[in-house]
Short mmCIF file of C-alpha atoms and ligand atoms in Angstrom, two decimals:
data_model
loop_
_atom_site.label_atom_id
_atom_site.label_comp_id
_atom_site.label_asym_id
_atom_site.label_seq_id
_atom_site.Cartn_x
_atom_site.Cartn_y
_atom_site.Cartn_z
CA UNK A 186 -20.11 23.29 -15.45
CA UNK A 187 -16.94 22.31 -14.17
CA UNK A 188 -14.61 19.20 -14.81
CA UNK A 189 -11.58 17.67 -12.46
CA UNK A 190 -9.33 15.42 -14.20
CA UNK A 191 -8.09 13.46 -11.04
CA UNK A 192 -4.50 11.58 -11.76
CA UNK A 193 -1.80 10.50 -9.58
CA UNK A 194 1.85 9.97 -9.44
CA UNK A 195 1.26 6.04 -10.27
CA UNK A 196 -1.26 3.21 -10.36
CA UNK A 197 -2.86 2.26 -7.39
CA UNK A 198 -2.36 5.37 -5.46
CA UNK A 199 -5.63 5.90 -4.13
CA UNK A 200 -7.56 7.99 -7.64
CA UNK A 201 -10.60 6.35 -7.09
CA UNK A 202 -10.85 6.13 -3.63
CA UNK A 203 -10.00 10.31 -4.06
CA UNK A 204 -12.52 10.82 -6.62
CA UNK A 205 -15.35 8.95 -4.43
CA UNK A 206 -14.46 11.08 -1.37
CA UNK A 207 -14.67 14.61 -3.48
CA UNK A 208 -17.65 13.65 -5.24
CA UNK A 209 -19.31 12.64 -1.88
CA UNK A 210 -18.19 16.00 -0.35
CA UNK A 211 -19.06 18.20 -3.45
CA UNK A 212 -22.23 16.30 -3.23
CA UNK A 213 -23.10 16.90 -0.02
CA UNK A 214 -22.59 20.33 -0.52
CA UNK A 215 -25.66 20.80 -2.79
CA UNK A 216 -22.90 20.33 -5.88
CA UNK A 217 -24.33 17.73 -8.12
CA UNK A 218 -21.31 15.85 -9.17
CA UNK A 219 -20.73 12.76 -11.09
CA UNK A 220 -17.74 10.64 -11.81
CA UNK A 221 -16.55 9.36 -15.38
CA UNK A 222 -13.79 7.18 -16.25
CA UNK A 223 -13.40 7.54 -20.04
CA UNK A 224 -10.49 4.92 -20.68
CA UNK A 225 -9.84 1.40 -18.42
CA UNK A 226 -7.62 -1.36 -18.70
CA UNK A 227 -7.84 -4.66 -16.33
CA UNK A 228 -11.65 -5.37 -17.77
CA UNK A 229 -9.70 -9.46 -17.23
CA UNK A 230 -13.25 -10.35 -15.31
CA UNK A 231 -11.15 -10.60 -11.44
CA UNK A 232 -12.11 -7.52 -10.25
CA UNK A 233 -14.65 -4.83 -9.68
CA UNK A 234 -13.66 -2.21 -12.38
CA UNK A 235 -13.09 1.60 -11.36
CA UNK A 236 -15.93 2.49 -14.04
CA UNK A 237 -18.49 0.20 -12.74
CA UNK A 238 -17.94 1.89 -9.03
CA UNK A 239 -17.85 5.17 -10.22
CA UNK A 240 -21.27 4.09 -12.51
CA UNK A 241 -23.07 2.22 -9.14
CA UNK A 242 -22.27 5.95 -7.76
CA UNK A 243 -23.44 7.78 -10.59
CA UNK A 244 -26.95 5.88 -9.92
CA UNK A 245 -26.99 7.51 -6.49
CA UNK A 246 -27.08 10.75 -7.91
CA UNK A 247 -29.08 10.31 -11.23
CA UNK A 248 -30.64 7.40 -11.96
CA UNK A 249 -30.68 7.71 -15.97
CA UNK A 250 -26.83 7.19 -15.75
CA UNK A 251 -25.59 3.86 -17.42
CA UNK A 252 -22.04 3.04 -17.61
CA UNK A 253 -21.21 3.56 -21.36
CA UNK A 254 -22.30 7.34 -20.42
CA UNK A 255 -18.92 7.19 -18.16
CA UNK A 256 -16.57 4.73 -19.78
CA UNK A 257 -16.09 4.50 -23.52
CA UNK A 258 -12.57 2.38 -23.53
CA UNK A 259 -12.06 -0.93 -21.93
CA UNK A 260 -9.04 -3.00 -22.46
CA UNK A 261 -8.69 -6.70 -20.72
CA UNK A 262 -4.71 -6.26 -20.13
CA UNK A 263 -3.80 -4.38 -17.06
CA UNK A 264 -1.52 -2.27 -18.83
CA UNK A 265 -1.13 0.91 -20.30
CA UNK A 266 -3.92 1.81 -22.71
CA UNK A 267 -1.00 1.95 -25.30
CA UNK A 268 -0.31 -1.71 -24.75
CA UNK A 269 -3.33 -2.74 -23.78
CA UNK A 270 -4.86 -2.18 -27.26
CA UNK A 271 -2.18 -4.01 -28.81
CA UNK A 272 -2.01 -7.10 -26.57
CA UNK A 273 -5.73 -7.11 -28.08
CA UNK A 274 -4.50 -6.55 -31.60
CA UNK A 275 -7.42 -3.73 -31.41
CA UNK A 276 -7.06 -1.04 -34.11
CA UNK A 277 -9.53 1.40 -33.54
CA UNK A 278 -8.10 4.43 -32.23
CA UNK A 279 -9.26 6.13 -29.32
CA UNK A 280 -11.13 9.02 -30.62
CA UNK A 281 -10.42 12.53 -28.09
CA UNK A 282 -12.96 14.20 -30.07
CA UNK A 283 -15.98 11.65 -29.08
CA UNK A 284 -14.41 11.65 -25.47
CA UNK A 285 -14.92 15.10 -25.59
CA UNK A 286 -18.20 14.73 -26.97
CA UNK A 287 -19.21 12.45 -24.50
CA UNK A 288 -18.48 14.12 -21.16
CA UNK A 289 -19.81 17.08 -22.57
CA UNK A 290 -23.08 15.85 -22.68
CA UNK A 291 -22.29 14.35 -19.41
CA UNK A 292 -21.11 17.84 -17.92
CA UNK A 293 -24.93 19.34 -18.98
CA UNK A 294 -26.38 16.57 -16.43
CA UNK A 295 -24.31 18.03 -13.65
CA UNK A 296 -22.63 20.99 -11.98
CA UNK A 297 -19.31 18.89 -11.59
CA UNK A 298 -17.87 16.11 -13.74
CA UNK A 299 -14.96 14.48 -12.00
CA UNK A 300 -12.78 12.07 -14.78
CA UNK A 301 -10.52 9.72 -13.53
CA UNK A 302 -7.47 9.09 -15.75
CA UNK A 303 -5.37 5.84 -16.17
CA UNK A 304 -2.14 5.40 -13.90
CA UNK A 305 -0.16 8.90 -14.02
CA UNK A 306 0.14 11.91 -16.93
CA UNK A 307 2.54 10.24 -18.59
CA UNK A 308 0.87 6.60 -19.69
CA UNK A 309 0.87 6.06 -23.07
CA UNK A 310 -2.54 6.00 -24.94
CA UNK A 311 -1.41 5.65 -28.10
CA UNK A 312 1.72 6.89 -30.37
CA UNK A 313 1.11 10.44 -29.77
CA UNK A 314 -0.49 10.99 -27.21
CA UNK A 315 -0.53 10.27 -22.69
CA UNK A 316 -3.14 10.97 -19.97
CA UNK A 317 -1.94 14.49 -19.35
CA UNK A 318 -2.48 15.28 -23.15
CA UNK A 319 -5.79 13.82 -22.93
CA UNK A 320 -6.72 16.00 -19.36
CA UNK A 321 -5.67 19.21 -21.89
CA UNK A 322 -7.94 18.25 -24.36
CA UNK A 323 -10.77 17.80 -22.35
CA UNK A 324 -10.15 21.56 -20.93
CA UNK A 325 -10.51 19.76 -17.46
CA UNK A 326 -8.61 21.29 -14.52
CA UNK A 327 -6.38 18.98 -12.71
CA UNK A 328 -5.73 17.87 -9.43
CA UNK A 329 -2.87 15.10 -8.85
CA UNK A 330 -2.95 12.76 -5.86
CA UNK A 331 0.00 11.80 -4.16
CA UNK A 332 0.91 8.44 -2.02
CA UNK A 333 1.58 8.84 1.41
CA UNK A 334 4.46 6.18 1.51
CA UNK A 335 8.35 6.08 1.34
CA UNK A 336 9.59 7.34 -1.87
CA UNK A 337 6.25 9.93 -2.59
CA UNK A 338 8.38 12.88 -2.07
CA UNK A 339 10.65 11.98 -5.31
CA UNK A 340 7.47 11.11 -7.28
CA UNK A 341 5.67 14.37 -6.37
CA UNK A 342 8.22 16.61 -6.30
CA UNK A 343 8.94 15.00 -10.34
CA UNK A 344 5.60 15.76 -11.23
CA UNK A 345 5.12 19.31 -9.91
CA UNK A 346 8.59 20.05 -11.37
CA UNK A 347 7.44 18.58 -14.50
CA UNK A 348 3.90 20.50 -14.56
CA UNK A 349 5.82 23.69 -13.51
CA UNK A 350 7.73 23.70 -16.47
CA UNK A 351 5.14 23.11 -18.58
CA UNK A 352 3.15 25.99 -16.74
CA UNK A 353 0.03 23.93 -16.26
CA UNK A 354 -1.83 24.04 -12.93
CA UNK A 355 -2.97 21.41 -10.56
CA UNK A 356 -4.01 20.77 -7.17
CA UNK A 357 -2.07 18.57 -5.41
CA UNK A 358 -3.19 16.42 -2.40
CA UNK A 359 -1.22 13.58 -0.05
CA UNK A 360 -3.62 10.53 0.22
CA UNK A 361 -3.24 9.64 3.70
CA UNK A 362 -3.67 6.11 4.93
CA UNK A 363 -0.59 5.70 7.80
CA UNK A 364 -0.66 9.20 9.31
CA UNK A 365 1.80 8.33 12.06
CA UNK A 366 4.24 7.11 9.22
CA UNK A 367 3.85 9.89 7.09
CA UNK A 368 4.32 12.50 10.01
CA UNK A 369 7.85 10.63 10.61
CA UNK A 370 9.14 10.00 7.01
CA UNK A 371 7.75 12.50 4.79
CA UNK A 372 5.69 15.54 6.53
CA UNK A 373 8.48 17.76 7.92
CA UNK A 374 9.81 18.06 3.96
CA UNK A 375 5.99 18.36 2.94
CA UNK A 376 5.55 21.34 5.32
CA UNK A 377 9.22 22.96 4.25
CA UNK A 378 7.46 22.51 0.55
CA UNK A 379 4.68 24.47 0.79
CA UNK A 380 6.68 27.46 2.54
CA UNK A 381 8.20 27.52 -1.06
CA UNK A 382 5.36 26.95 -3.45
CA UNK A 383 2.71 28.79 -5.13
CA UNK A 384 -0.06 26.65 -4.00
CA UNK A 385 0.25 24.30 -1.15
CA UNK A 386 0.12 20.38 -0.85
CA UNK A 387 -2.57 19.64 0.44
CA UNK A 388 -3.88 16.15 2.60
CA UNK A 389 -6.77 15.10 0.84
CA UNK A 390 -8.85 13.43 3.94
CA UNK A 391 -8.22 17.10 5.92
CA UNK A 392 -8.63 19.47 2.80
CA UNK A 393 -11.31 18.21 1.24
CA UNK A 394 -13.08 22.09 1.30
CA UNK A 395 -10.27 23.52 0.45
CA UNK A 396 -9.55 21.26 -2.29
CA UNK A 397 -13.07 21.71 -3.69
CA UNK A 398 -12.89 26.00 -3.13
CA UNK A 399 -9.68 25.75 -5.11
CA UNK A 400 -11.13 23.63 -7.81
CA UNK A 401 -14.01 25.85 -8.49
CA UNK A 402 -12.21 29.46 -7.88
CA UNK A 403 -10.27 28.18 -11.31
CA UNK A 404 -11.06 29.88 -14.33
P1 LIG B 556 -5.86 2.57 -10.54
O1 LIG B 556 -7.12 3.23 -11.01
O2 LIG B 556 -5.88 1.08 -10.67
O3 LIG B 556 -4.62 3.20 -11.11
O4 LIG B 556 -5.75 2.78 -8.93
P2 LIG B 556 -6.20 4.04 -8.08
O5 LIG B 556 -5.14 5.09 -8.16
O6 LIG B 556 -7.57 4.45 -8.49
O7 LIG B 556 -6.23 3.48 -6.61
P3 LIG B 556 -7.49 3.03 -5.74
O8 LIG B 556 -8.31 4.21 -5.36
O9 LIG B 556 -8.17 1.90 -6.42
O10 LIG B 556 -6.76 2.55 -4.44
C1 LIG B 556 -5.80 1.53 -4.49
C2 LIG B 556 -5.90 0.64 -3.29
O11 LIG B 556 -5.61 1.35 -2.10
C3 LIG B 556 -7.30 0.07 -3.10
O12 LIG B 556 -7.16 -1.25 -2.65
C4 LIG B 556 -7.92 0.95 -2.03
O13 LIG B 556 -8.86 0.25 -1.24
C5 LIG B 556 -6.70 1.33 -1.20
N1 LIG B 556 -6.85 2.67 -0.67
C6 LIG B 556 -6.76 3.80 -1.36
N2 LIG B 556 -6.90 4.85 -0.55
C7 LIG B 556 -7.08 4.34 0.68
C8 LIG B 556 -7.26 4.93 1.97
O14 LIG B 556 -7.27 6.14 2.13
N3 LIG B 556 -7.40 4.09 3.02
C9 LIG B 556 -7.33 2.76 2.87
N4 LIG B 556 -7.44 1.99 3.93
N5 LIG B 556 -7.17 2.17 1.68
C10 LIG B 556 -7.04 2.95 0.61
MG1 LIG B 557 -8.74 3.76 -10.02
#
Protein backbone atom coordinates (compact mmCIF):
# COMPACT_ATOMS: atom_id res chain seq x y z
CA UNK A 1 0.00 0.00 0.00
CA UNK A 2 0.89 3.30 -0.99
CA UNK A 3 -0.20 6.88 0.23
CA UNK A 4 0.04 10.50 -1.73
CA UNK A 5 -0.27 13.39 0.43
CA UNK A 6 -1.51 15.90 -2.30
CA UNK A 7 -0.87 19.80 -1.17
CA UNK A 8 -0.45 22.88 -3.05
CA UNK A 9 1.21 26.18 -2.99
CA UNK A 10 -2.19 27.82 -1.52
CA UNK A 11 -5.93 27.36 -1.02
CA UNK A 12 -7.98 26.95 -3.83
CA UNK A 13 -5.42 25.84 -6.25
CA UNK A 14 -7.04 23.03 -7.75
CA UNK A 15 -6.03 19.85 -4.70
CA UNK A 16 -9.19 18.36 -5.05
CA UNK A 17 -9.93 18.71 -8.44
CA UNK A 18 -6.02 16.98 -8.70
CA UNK A 19 -6.75 14.33 -6.34
CA UNK A 20 -10.16 13.35 -8.27
CA UNK A 21 -8.30 13.24 -11.62
CA UNK A 22 -5.32 10.82 -10.15
CA UNK A 23 -7.60 8.71 -8.34
CA UNK A 24 -9.78 8.34 -11.53
CA UNK A 25 -6.61 7.54 -13.57
CA UNK A 26 -4.96 5.21 -10.92
CA UNK A 27 -8.35 3.73 -10.91
CA UNK A 28 -8.77 3.07 -14.20
CA UNK A 29 -5.64 1.49 -14.28
CA UNK A 30 -6.76 -1.57 -12.21
CA UNK A 31 -5.16 0.57 -9.01
CA UNK A 32 -7.82 0.60 -6.40
CA UNK A 33 -7.46 4.00 -4.95
CA UNK A 34 -9.38 5.99 -2.52
CA UNK A 35 -9.28 9.53 -1.36
CA UNK A 36 -9.19 10.79 2.41
CA UNK A 37 -9.25 14.17 3.73
CA UNK A 38 -8.27 13.82 7.40
CA UNK A 39 -8.62 17.59 8.57
CA UNK A 40 -11.36 20.40 6.96
CA UNK A 41 -12.27 23.73 7.78
CA UNK A 42 -15.35 25.71 6.00
CA UNK A 43 -17.95 22.83 7.42
CA UNK A 44 -20.18 26.79 7.65
CA UNK A 45 -23.19 24.64 5.80
CA UNK A 46 -22.65 26.97 2.10
CA UNK A 47 -20.86 24.59 0.37
CA UNK A 48 -20.24 21.07 -0.72
CA UNK A 49 -17.22 20.06 1.52
CA UNK A 50 -13.94 18.50 -0.12
CA UNK A 51 -14.53 15.35 2.28
CA UNK A 52 -18.02 14.71 1.32
CA UNK A 53 -16.79 14.66 -2.61
CA UNK A 54 -13.95 12.73 -1.99
CA UNK A 55 -16.52 10.27 0.34
CA UNK A 56 -19.48 10.28 -2.72
CA UNK A 57 -16.18 8.99 -4.69
CA UNK A 58 -15.03 6.66 -2.24
CA UNK A 59 -18.67 4.95 -2.68
CA UNK A 60 -17.80 4.42 -6.34
CA UNK A 61 -15.07 2.33 -5.50
CA UNK A 62 -16.17 0.54 -2.22
CA UNK A 63 -19.33 0.83 -1.05
CA UNK A 64 -18.62 0.12 2.85
CA UNK A 65 -16.84 3.59 2.84
CA UNK A 66 -18.60 6.28 5.09
CA UNK A 67 -17.19 9.62 5.52
CA UNK A 68 -15.83 9.53 9.15
CA UNK A 69 -13.53 6.62 7.55
CA UNK A 70 -11.97 9.74 5.45
CA UNK A 71 -12.40 12.85 7.53
CA UNK A 72 -11.85 12.91 11.27
CA UNK A 73 -11.53 16.99 11.75
CA UNK A 74 -14.09 19.46 10.75
CA UNK A 75 -13.96 23.04 11.72
CA UNK A 76 -16.96 25.63 10.64
CA UNK A 77 -14.37 28.70 10.11
CA UNK A 78 -12.70 28.75 6.80
CA UNK A 79 -9.46 29.20 8.25
CA UNK A 80 -6.49 27.54 9.16
CA UNK A 81 -7.08 24.46 11.30
CA UNK A 82 -4.97 26.44 13.91
CA UNK A 83 -7.59 29.14 14.02
CA UNK A 84 -10.29 27.38 13.15
CA UNK A 85 -10.30 25.39 16.44
CA UNK A 86 -10.03 28.42 18.36
CA UNK A 87 -12.70 30.58 16.68
CA UNK A 88 -14.68 27.37 18.06
CA UNK A 89 -13.08 27.62 21.47
CA UNK A 90 -12.52 23.67 20.71
CA UNK A 91 -9.81 22.11 22.92
CA UNK A 92 -9.34 18.79 21.87
CA UNK A 93 -6.23 18.40 20.10
CA UNK A 94 -5.88 16.85 16.92
CA UNK A 95 -4.47 13.53 17.64
CA UNK A 96 -1.54 12.43 14.57
CA UNK A 97 -1.42 9.18 16.17
CA UNK A 98 -5.34 8.28 15.53
CA UNK A 99 -4.88 10.00 12.02
CA UNK A 100 -2.36 7.62 11.54
CA UNK A 101 -4.39 4.98 12.86
CA UNK A 102 -7.13 5.75 10.79
CA UNK A 103 -5.76 5.82 7.24
CA UNK A 104 -3.97 2.88 8.08
CA UNK A 105 -6.84 0.90 8.30
CA UNK A 106 -7.99 2.79 5.36
CA UNK A 107 -4.67 1.96 3.34
CA UNK A 108 -5.54 -2.13 4.01
CA UNK A 109 -8.93 -1.44 1.92
CA UNK A 110 -6.89 -0.23 -1.01
CA UNK A 111 -3.73 -0.33 -3.10
CA UNK A 112 -3.56 3.62 -3.03
CA UNK A 113 -4.71 6.10 -0.40
CA UNK A 114 -4.55 9.60 -1.75
CA UNK A 115 -4.90 12.40 1.47
CA UNK A 116 -5.64 15.73 0.72
CA UNK A 117 -4.11 18.30 3.09
CA UNK A 118 -5.47 21.80 4.13
CA UNK A 119 -4.23 24.97 2.06
CA UNK A 120 -0.25 24.58 1.65
CA UNK A 121 2.71 22.76 4.01
CA UNK A 122 2.95 25.46 6.00
CA UNK A 123 -0.82 26.02 7.66
CA UNK A 124 -0.85 25.91 11.07
CA UNK A 125 -2.63 22.94 12.83
CA UNK A 126 -1.88 23.67 16.03
CA UNK A 127 1.20 25.24 18.15
CA UNK A 128 3.64 22.81 16.93
CA UNK A 129 2.85 21.50 14.27
CA UNK A 130 1.70 22.44 9.94
CA UNK A 131 0.42 20.25 7.06
CA UNK A 132 3.88 19.31 5.89
CA UNK A 133 4.67 17.96 9.48
CA UNK A 134 1.55 16.11 9.41
CA UNK A 135 2.34 14.56 5.50
CA UNK A 136 5.84 13.29 7.47
CA UNK A 137 4.05 11.68 10.01
CA UNK A 138 1.81 9.87 8.01
CA UNK A 139 5.03 8.42 6.00
CA UNK A 140 2.95 9.58 2.87
CA UNK A 141 4.92 10.63 -0.23
CA UNK A 142 4.13 13.96 -1.54
CA UNK A 143 3.21 15.53 -4.57
CA UNK A 144 2.56 19.50 -4.58
CA UNK A 145 0.25 21.13 -7.13
CA UNK A 146 0.98 24.28 -8.56
CA UNK A 147 -1.47 27.19 -10.06
CA UNK A 148 -1.17 27.94 -13.49
CA UNK A 149 -1.67 31.80 -13.04
CA UNK A 150 0.53 35.01 -12.74
CA UNK A 151 2.64 34.91 -9.76
CA UNK A 152 2.90 30.63 -9.59
CA UNK A 153 6.44 30.76 -10.55
CA UNK A 154 7.43 32.73 -7.13
CA UNK A 155 5.12 30.38 -5.13
CA UNK A 156 6.60 27.19 -6.64
CA UNK A 157 9.88 28.00 -7.02
CA UNK A 158 9.48 29.00 -2.75
CA UNK A 159 8.27 25.74 -2.10
CA UNK A 160 10.70 23.51 -4.02
CA UNK A 161 13.48 25.73 -2.60
CA UNK A 162 12.01 25.24 0.70
CA UNK A 163 11.52 21.27 0.32
CA UNK A 164 15.08 21.15 -1.19
CA UNK A 165 16.55 22.35 1.78
CA UNK A 166 14.84 20.30 3.88
CA UNK A 167 15.78 17.28 1.51
CA UNK A 168 12.26 15.96 1.30
CA UNK A 169 10.87 14.78 -2.06
CA UNK A 170 7.79 15.64 -3.98
CA UNK A 171 6.27 15.56 -7.23
CA UNK A 172 5.40 18.62 -8.54
CA UNK A 173 2.66 19.29 -11.17
CA UNK A 174 1.21 22.79 -12.94
CA UNK A 175 -2.66 22.59 -12.76
CA UNK A 176 -3.59 23.83 -16.03
CA UNK A 177 -6.84 25.62 -16.65
CA UNK A 178 -5.74 28.72 -19.32
CA UNK A 179 -3.14 26.87 -21.39
CA UNK A 180 -2.76 29.71 -23.88
CA UNK A 181 -1.98 32.03 -20.80
CA UNK A 182 0.29 29.89 -19.19
CA UNK A 183 2.32 29.15 -22.50
CA UNK A 184 2.77 33.16 -22.66
CA UNK A 185 3.45 34.13 -18.97
CA UNK A 186 4.94 31.31 -17.25
CA UNK A 187 5.98 28.12 -19.54
CA UNK A 188 9.22 29.31 -21.22
CA UNK A 189 10.71 29.74 -17.32
CA UNK A 190 8.87 26.33 -16.48
CA UNK A 191 10.73 24.58 -19.34
CA UNK A 192 14.29 26.52 -18.46
CA UNK A 193 13.36 24.89 -14.79
CA UNK A 194 13.30 21.54 -15.44
CA UNK A 195 16.66 21.69 -17.62
CA UNK A 196 18.02 22.46 -14.03
CA UNK A 197 16.22 20.17 -11.67
CA UNK A 198 16.37 16.76 -10.41
CA UNK A 199 12.91 15.86 -11.25
CA UNK A 200 10.84 17.79 -13.64
CA UNK A 201 7.57 19.93 -13.27
CA UNK A 202 5.27 18.32 -14.50
CA UNK A 203 1.42 19.49 -16.07
CA UNK A 204 -0.88 17.51 -14.24
CA UNK A 205 -3.81 17.14 -17.08
CA UNK A 206 -0.72 15.82 -19.64
CA UNK A 207 1.33 13.77 -16.97
CA UNK A 208 -1.04 12.10 -15.30
CA UNK A 209 1.06 8.47 -16.08
CA UNK A 210 3.94 9.85 -15.40
CA UNK A 211 2.87 11.37 -12.30
CA UNK A 212 1.36 8.08 -11.10
CA UNK A 213 4.86 5.86 -12.38
CA UNK A 214 6.76 8.38 -10.29
CA UNK A 215 4.54 8.06 -7.32
CA UNK A 216 4.74 4.38 -7.11
CA UNK A 217 8.62 3.88 -8.27
CA UNK A 218 9.14 5.77 -4.62
CA UNK A 219 10.41 3.78 -1.95
P1 LIG B 1 -9.07 23.94 -0.87
O1 LIG B 1 -9.22 22.48 -0.56
O2 LIG B 1 -10.28 24.75 -0.49
O3 LIG B 1 -7.78 24.53 -0.38
O4 LIG B 1 -9.04 24.12 -2.49
P2 LIG B 1 -8.39 23.13 -3.55
O5 LIG B 1 -6.92 23.40 -3.63
O6 LIG B 1 -8.80 21.74 -3.26
O7 LIG B 1 -9.03 23.61 -4.91
P3 LIG B 1 -10.23 22.94 -5.73
O8 LIG B 1 -9.80 21.65 -6.33
O9 LIG B 1 -11.46 22.94 -4.88
O10 LIG B 1 -10.36 23.97 -6.91
C1 LIG B 1 -10.62 25.32 -6.66
C2 LIG B 1 -11.54 25.89 -7.69
O11 LIG B 1 -10.95 25.87 -8.97
C3 LIG B 1 -12.83 25.10 -7.82
O12 LIG B 1 -13.88 26.01 -8.04
C4 LIG B 1 -12.61 24.23 -9.04
O13 LIG B 1 -13.82 23.95 -9.73
C5 LIG B 1 -11.70 25.10 -9.88
N1 LIG B 1 -10.77 24.30 -10.64
C6 LIG B 1 -9.72 23.64 -10.15
N2 LIG B 1 -9.05 23.04 -11.14
C7 LIG B 1 -9.72 23.33 -12.27
C8 LIG B 1 -9.51 23.00 -13.63
O14 LIG B 1 -8.55 22.33 -14.01
N3 LIG B 1 -10.39 23.50 -14.53
C9 LIG B 1 -11.41 24.29 -14.16
N4 LIG B 1 -12.23 24.76 -15.08
N5 LIG B 1 -11.64 24.61 -12.88
C10 LIG B 1 -10.81 24.14 -11.96
MG1 LIG C 1 -9.85 20.99 -1.68
Amino acid sequence: MKSLFITATNTNIGKTYSTHLLADYMNSQGIKTIIAKPIETGDNGNEILDCQRHSQYNLKIDQSLSIEDINFYRYKLPASPFVAKKYENISTEIDFDMIYQKLSNLESKCDVLLIEGAGGLMVPINEEYNMLDLARFLKASMCLISSDKLGMINDLVLNIEFLKSKNIPCIYAINLINEENYNTISKPYIEYLNTKLPNPIYILQKDISKITHDFLSFS
